[in-house]
C-alpha cells in the first residue's frame, strides 16, 4: 500500500498507470480488491492468481526462510500470468517507495535485444552468489563466459514480456532451479537463477532507481545508511522491514522515508 501511494503521489499522470497485482491463488482476492479500492477509489488495477504448486517443489532452502516463500518466485512466471497483449511492465517488490515519476523508469530503453533492464552493481562480489560446487564444475563455471556478468537486484526491473516469451526464459530459469535441487549451486533464494540467465545481458538503469539493502543483510537486518548520490526509489530489501520496525517502535533513521506512505501509520497518527 505504501508503494502504491508513493507511485501515485509522484506521478505526473497517475491516471495512466495500470497496476497488476500477483496474489497467491489461495488468498482472499475479494478482500484484497476491497482493501485496495477503499484506499484508492480511482485506482485502475487487476489481480492475477498465482498457483504456487508448480514452483513449490523447485524451491530450495536459502539463508533466510522468508526468501523461500513461493510468492517470491512469481516473477519467474510473469509472462504466463499477465495478458499477452502487454508488451512491457515495470516489476516492483512491495517493500519500496518511489520519490520520482514512475514514467521515467518505465521509459528505460531496452535496445534491440535486451529482455529486461535493472541497475547493475559490478563492484559486488559476483562469485559469492554461487557455491564452490558451481565454480569448481568445469561446465557450470563457463556459464558466464563471454558476458560481463554483474549483480543486479530483481526487486526493480523493466521487462519486455514479448521478448521473454519469445526466448522462453521461464523454462531457462526453471531448468536452473531443477539443477539446484540435484546439486546445490547457490544459497540465496530466487535471485541466482535470474543472474544465471540474464546477468551480463541486461539494459542499464541508473542506480538511483533502486537504492536497495535498506533492510540490512539477510541475517540481522541492521540499519543502513543512504547510498550516496540522487535517489528515485528506496528499497528495504534484506531482513529488516520498515513497517515491522515502526510497529515495534524501533525504527532505523531511514524508515522515516517510509512512514509518510504507510497508510496504517498515518491513519493511527491522525486518530491519536
Coordinates of N, CA, C and O in Angstrom, one line a residue, residues 131-213:
X131 N 27.9 -21.3 -5.1 CA 28.7 -22.1 -4.2 C 30.0 -22.6 -4.9 O 30.1 -22.5 -6.1
X132 N 30.9 -23.0 -4.0 CA 32.2 -23.6 -4.6 C 31.8 -24.8 -5.6 O 32.6 -25.0 -6.5
X133 N 30.8 -25.5 -5.3 CA 30.4 -26.6 -6.2 C 30.1 -26.1 -7.6 O 30.5 -26.7 -8.6
X134 N 29.5 -24.9 -7.7 CA 29.3 -24.3 -9.0 C 30.6 -23.9 -9.7 O 30.8 -24.3 -10.9
X135 N 31.4 -23.2 -9.0 CA 32.6 -22.7 -9.6 C 33.7 -23.8 -9.9 O 34.5 -23.6 -10.8
X136 N 33.6 -24.9 -9.2 CA 34.6 -25.9 -9.4 C 34.2 -26.9 -10.5 O 35.0 -27.7 -10.9
X137 N 32.9 -26.8 -10.9 CA 32.5 -27.6 -12.0 C 32.9 -27.1 -13.3 O 32.7 -25.9 -13.7
X138 N 33.7 -27.8 -14.1 CA 34.3 -27.3 -15.4 C 33.2 -26.8 -16.4 O 33.5 -25.9 -17.2
X139 N 32.0 -27.4 -16.4 CA 31.0 -26.9 -17.3 C 30.2 -25.7 -16.8 O 30.0 -24.7 -17.5
X140 N 29.8 -25.8 -15.5 CA 29.0 -24.7 -14.9 C 29.8 -23.4 -14.8 O 29.2 -22.3 -15.0
X141 N 31.1 -23.6 -14.5 CA 31.9 -22.4 -14.4 C 32.0 -21.6 -15.6 O 32.5 -20.4 -15.6
X142 N 31.7 -22.1 -16.8 CA 31.7 -21.4 -18.0 C 30.4 -20.7 -18.4 O 30.3 -20.2 -19.5
X143 N 29.5 -20.8 -17.5 CA 28.1 -20.2 -17.7 C 28.2 -18.8 -18.1 O 27.5 -18.3 -19.0
X144 N 29.1 -18.0 -17.5 CA 29.1 -16.6 -17.7 C 30.2 -16.2 -18.7 O 30.6 -15.0 -18.9
X145 N 30.8 -17.2 -19.4 CA 31.9 -16.9 -20.4 C 31.3 -16.1 -21.5 O 30.3 -16.3 -22.1
X146 N 32.1 -15.0 -21.8 CA 31.7 -14.2 -23.0 C 30.7 -13.1 -22.6 O 30.3 -12.3 -23.5
X147 N 30.3 -13.0 -21.3 CA 29.5 -11.8 -20.9 C 30.0 -11.2 -19.6 O 30.5 -12.0 -18.8
X148 N 29.9 -9.9 -19.5 CA 30.3 -9.2 -18.3 C 29.2 -9.3 -17.3 O 28.3 -8.4 -17.2
X149 N 29.2 -10.3 -16.5 CA 28.1 -10.6 -15.6 C 28.3 -9.8 -14.3 O 29.3 -9.9 -13.7
X150 N 27.3 -9.0 -13.9 CA 27.3 -8.3 -12.7 C 26.0 -8.5 -11.9 O 25.0 -8.9 -12.5
X151 N 26.1 -8.3 -10.6 CA 24.9 -8.5 -9.8 C 23.9 -7.4 -10.1 O 24.2 -6.3 -10.4
X152 N 22.6 -7.8 -10.1 CA 21.5 -6.9 -10.1 C 20.4 -7.4 -9.2 O 20.3 -8.6 -9.0
X153 N 19.7 -6.5 -8.6 CA 18.6 -6.8 -7.7 C 17.3 -7.0 -8.5 O 16.9 -6.1 -9.3
X154 N 16.6 -8.1 -8.2 CA 15.4 -8.4 -9.0 C 14.1 -7.7 -8.5 O 13.0 -8.0 -9.0
X155 N 14.3 -6.9 -7.5 CA 13.1 -6.2 -6.9 C 12.6 -5.0 -7.8 O 11.5 -4.5 -7.6
X156 N 13.4 -4.5 -8.7 CA 13.1 -3.4 -9.6 C 13.6 -3.8 -11.0 O 14.8 -3.8 -11.3
X157 N 12.6 -4.1 -11.9 CA 13.0 -4.5 -13.3 C 12.0 -3.9 -14.3 O 10.8 -3.9 -14.0
X158 N 12.5 -3.5 -15.4 CA 11.7 -3.2 -16.6 C 11.8 -4.4 -17.5 O 12.9 -4.8 -17.9
X159 N 10.7 -5.0 -17.9 CA 10.7 -6.2 -18.6 C 9.9 -6.2 -19.9 O 8.7 -5.6 -19.9
X160 N 10.5 -6.6 -21.0 CA 9.8 -6.8 -22.2 C 9.2 -8.2 -22.2 O 9.9 -9.2 -22.4
X161 N 7.9 -8.3 -22.0 CA 7.2 -9.6 -21.9 C 7.2 -10.4 -23.2 O 7.3 -11.6 -23.2
X162 N 7.1 -9.7 -24.3 CA 7.1 -10.4 -25.6 C 8.5 -11.0 -25.9 O 8.5 -12.2 -26.4
X163 N 9.5 -10.3 -25.6 CA 10.9 -10.9 -25.8 C 11.1 -12.1 -24.8 O 11.7 -13.1 -25.2
X164 N 10.6 -11.9 -23.6 CA 10.7 -13.0 -22.7 C 10.0 -14.3 -23.2 O 10.6 -15.4 -23.2
X165 N 8.8 -14.1 -23.7 CA 8.0 -15.2 -24.2 C 8.7 -15.9 -25.4 O 8.8 -17.1 -25.5
X166 N 9.2 -15.0 -26.3 CA 9.9 -15.5 -27.5 C 11.1 -16.3 -27.2 O 11.4 -17.3 -27.8
X167 N 11.8 -15.9 -26.1 CA 13.0 -16.6 -25.7 C 12.8 -17.7 -24.7 O 13.7 -18.4 -24.3
X168 N 11.5 -17.9 -24.3 CA 11.1 -19.0 -23.3 C 12.0 -18.9 -22.1 O 12.6 -19.9 -21.6
X169 N 12.2 -17.7 -21.5 CA 13.1 -17.6 -20.4 C 12.6 -18.2 -19.1 O 13.4 -18.5 -18.2
X170 N 11.3 -18.3 -19.0 CA 10.8 -19.0 -17.8 C 11.3 -20.5 -17.7 O 11.8 -20.9 -16.7
X171 N 11.3 -21.1 -18.8 CA 11.9 -22.5 -18.9 C 13.3 -22.5 -18.5 O 13.8 -23.4 -17.8
X172 N 14.1 -21.5 -19.0 CA 15.5 -21.5 -18.7 C 15.7 -21.3 -17.2 O 16.7 -21.9 -16.6
X173 N 14.9 -20.4 -16.5 CA 15.0 -20.2 -15.1 C 14.7 -21.5 -14.3 O 15.4 -21.9 -13.4
X174 N 13.6 -22.1 -14.8 CA 13.2 -23.4 -14.1 C 14.2 -24.5 -14.2 O 14.5 -25.2 -13.3
X175 N 14.9 -24.5 -15.3 CA 16.0 -25.6 -15.5 C 17.1 -25.4 -14.5 O 17.6 -26.4 -14.0
X176 N 17.5 -24.1 -14.2 CA 18.5 -23.9 -13.2 C 18.0 -24.3 -11.8 O 18.7 -24.8 -11.0
X177 N 16.7 -24.0 -11.6 CA 16.1 -24.4 -10.3 C 16.1 -25.9 -10.1 O 16.3 -26.5 -9.0
X178 N 15.8 -26.6 -11.2 CA 15.8 -28.1 -11.2 C 17.2 -28.6 -10.9 O 17.4 -29.6 -10.2
X179 N 18.2 -28.0 -11.5 CA 19.6 -28.4 -11.2 C 20.0 -28.1 -9.8 O 20.7 -28.9 -9.2
X180 N 19.5 -27.0 -9.2 CA 19.8 -26.7 -7.8 C 19.3 -27.8 -6.9 O 19.8 -28.0 -5.8
X181 N 18.2 -28.4 -7.3 CA 17.6 -29.5 -6.4 C 18.5 -30.7 -6.5 O 18.5 -31.5 -5.5
X182 N 19.3 -30.9 -7.5 CA 20.2 -32.0 -7.6 C 21.5 -31.8 -7.1 O 22.2 -32.7 -6.5
X183 N 22.0 -30.6 -7.2 CA 23.3 -30.2 -6.7 C 23.3 -28.7 -6.3 O 22.9 -27.9 -7.1
X184 N 23.7 -28.4 -5.1 CA 23.5 -27.1 -4.5 C 24.5 -26.1 -5.1 O 25.7 -26.2 -4.8
X185 N 24.0 -25.2 -6.0 CA 24.9 -24.3 -6.7 C 24.7 -22.9 -6.3 O 25.5 -22.0 -6.7
X186 N 23.8 -22.6 -5.4 CA 23.6 -21.2 -4.8 C 22.8 -21.3 -3.5 O 22.3 -22.4 -3.2
X187 N 22.8 -20.2 -2.8 CA 22.2 -20.2 -1.4 C 21.1 -19.2 -1.3 O 20.4 -19.2 -0.3
X188 N 20.9 -18.2 -2.2 CA 20.1 -17.1 -2.0 C 18.8 -17.0 -2.8 O 18.6 -16.2 -3.7
X189 N 17.9 -17.9 -2.5 CA 16.5 -17.8 -2.9 C 16.3 -17.7 -4.4 O 16.9 -18.4 -5.2
X190 N 15.5 -16.7 -4.8 CA 15.0 -16.6 -6.2 C 16.0 -15.8 -7.1 O 15.8 -15.7 -8.3
X191 N 17.0 -15.1 -6.5 CA 17.9 -14.3 -7.2 C 18.8 -15.0 -8.2 O 18.9 -14.7 -9.4
X192 N 19.6 -16.0 -7.7 CA 20.6 -16.6 -8.5 C 20.1 -17.1 -9.9 O 20.8 -17.0 -10.9
X193 N 18.9 -17.8 -10.0 CA 18.5 -18.2 -11.4 C 18.4 -17.0 -12.3 O 18.7 -17.2 -13.5
X194 N 18.0 -15.9 -11.9 CA 17.9 -14.7 -12.7 C 19.3 -14.3 -13.2 O 19.5 -13.9 -14.3
X195 N 20.3 -14.3 -12.2 CA 21.6 -14.0 -12.6 C 22.2 -15.0 -13.6 O 22.9 -14.6 -14.6
X196 N 21.9 -16.2 -13.4 CA 22.4 -17.2 -14.3 C 21.9 -17.0 -15.8 O 22.6 -17.3 -16.7
X197 N 20.6 -16.6 -15.9 CA 20.0 -16.5 -17.2 C 20.3 -15.1 -17.8 O 20.6 -15.0 -19.0
X198 N 20.3 -14.0 -17.0 CA 20.3 -12.7 -17.6 C 21.5 -11.9 -17.3 O 21.8 -10.9 -18.1
X199 N 22.3 -12.2 -16.3 CA 23.5 -11.3 -15.9 C 24.4 -11.1 -17.1 O 24.8 -12.1 -17.7
X200 N 24.7 -9.9 -17.4 CA 25.6 -9.6 -18.5 C 24.9 -9.3 -19.8 O 25.5 -8.8 -20.7
X201 N 23.6 -9.5 -19.8 CA 22.8 -9.2 -21.0 C 21.6 -8.3 -20.7 O 20.6 -8.4 -21.4
X202 N 21.6 -7.5 -19.7 CA 20.5 -6.6 -19.4 C 20.8 -5.2 -19.8 O 22.0 -4.8 -19.9
X203 N 19.8 -4.4 -20.0 CA 20.0 -3.0 -20.3 C 20.2 -2.2 -19.0 O 19.7 -2.6 -17.9
X204 N 21.0 -1.1 -19.0 CA 21.3 -0.4 -17.8 C 20.2 0.5 -17.3 O 19.5 1.0 -18.1
X205 N 20.2 0.7 -16.0 CA 19.3 1.6 -15.3 C 20.1 2.3 -14.3 O 20.9 1.7 -13.6
X206 N 19.9 3.6 -14.1 CA 20.7 4.4 -13.2 C 20.4 3.9 -11.8 O 19.3 3.5 -11.4
X207 N 21.5 3.8 -10.9 CA 21.4 3.3 -9.6 C 20.3 4.0 -8.7 O 19.8 3.5 -7.7
X208 N 20.0 5.2 -9.1 CA 19.0 6.0 -8.3 C 17.7 5.3 -8.2 O 16.9 5.6 -7.3
X209 N 17.4 4.4 -9.2 CA 16.1 3.7 -9.3 C 16.1 2.4 -8.4 O 15.0 1.7 -8.5
X210 N 17.1 2.1 -7.6 CA 17.0 1.0 -6.7 C 18.1 1.1 -5.6 O 19.1 0.5 -5.7
X211 N 17.8 2.0 -4.7 CA 18.7 2.1 -3.5 C 18.3 1.0 -2.5 O 17.5 1.2 -1.6
X212 N 18.7 -0.2 -2.9 CA 18.3 -1.4 -2.1 C 19.2 -1.7 -0.9 O 20.2 -1.0 -0.7
X213 N 18.8 -2.7 -0.2 CA 19.6 -3.1 1.0 C 19.2 -2.3 2.3 O 19.9 -2.4 3.3

